[in-house]
């Protein structure tokens, strides 16, 4: 098979995914004692980890998408007002094979039929989407494969994991949920055989790493199940028409396509009773959940109402995956929505209302308030009242701001990162274990696009518009990433 990389030579393609601020970085290393403007709060003793997709090799196909980059984890260790940076690739099977060959061997995103014959049957997992800290271990996650365990102090890869045989699925979500009361992790795998199957496995992992519950159910069709929602007593999956058709995949077409003839369907079941209590709801409009804030229950006049707070778009993710019925369809931006289900009335009906009337994504809450009512919402956004939009990147327009919605006062506050600056997903760290909700810091990587550099900023989460209390300056760029987490030095025994 002649690939576009054979024609190109050993160069990254001249596309939006591989040039400018999105160009692969590929540098692994450490920077000791970074420059700091302002003061890093002394309470922040620990490490911020986050994952990114940073192509290590020019792709086989020029039209490769950014989601197909190799997992590169960034760690910023904060200690006593100082900060150190470590960047390290996840040593996946894919990366090891390709390093040995000094070229790409795997082809299009999740499509093994486009791989070169010498890697037939080998795992294409890039481990590039999120990091998970649970039962004292750090993992790099990608929804198309199993977790890779990392050494939390060095980011060295310890190996692919099935949690000592407890994980049946060949896949594991990049969006596990952590129960702040029980210490459990609720997680799932979809496309569990590594192909376009409809099976979804749901796991409860105890604080010590033991799987205390494994259950499975079938979705109405095989679709991208990127995120889900968990409340104190319920689990909800939003199945969206981002569909995988194995015959198309076998023909070398993209793994996903948007099929507007299918309906968005929501599965809700009790954590206690499990999947035998599943109920399905049909969404009255075309909708795709991008990422979730939180789920929570409310008792209203004797009925149990389950609220799903999440970002939702009315189109597919058309910048990455085609609409098979309408090639000219335009991607629509996501807004924050609250979907409310009366679980007591037996009806296939739910209420949709706008929670956040700003285009946004990368939702975050105070993690101590997960699974119950949270009232403080943080997200990436582009508020044109504060600064101009930035040139399109591979994911669309970069954020220029972080937003904070305080539902108790119904007010918004914004951090504008400055000209040519793009904040990424924030992470909330409470000031102390018993501080009130929202009393703490938001930390966030910020692209300094004109300088080809990255900063980590720390903001007072109640005063975003006042700007950072500390700006930690990297001497270089790290690749734009996806999802991160904070782990205290105590938990790390650092
Ligand atoms: C997403 C990210 C992925 C992926 C599928 O943000 C969906 C959504 C970074 O990889 O493979
Ligand atoms: Fe995600």
Short mmCIF file of N, CA, C and O and ligand atoms in Angstrom, two decimals, residues 129 175 226 291 483, ligand 2:
data_model
loop_
_atom_site.label_atom_id
_atom_site.label_comp_id
_atom_site.label_asym_id
_atom_site.label_seq_id
_atom_site.Cartn_x
_atom_site.Cartn_y
_atom_site.Cartn_z
N UNK A 129 -5.65 10.74 26.11
CA UNK A 129 -6.79 11.62 26.39
C UNK A 129 -6.88 12.15 27.81
O UNK A 129 -7.21 13.31 28.02
N UNK A 175 -13.14 9.01 30.78
CA UNK A 175 -13.88 9.87 31.72
C UNK A 175 -14.48 9.11 32.89
O UNK A 175 -15.70 9.15 33.12
N UNK A 226 -18.19 9.06 24.69
CA UNK A 226 -16.96 9.68 25.18
C UNK A 226 -17.03 9.99 26.67
O UNK A 226 -16.02 9.96 27.36
N UNK A 291 -19.06 16.97 26.73
CA UNK A 291 -18.53 16.57 28.04
C UNK A 291 -19.54 16.95 29.12
O UNK A 291 -20.30 17.89 28.95
N UNK A 483 -7.35 16.39 29.09
CA UNK A 483 -7.88 16.34 30.44
C UNK A 483 -6.79 16.10 31.48
O UNK A 483 -5.88 15.30 31.25
FE1 LIG B 2 -12.88 14.17 26.90
#
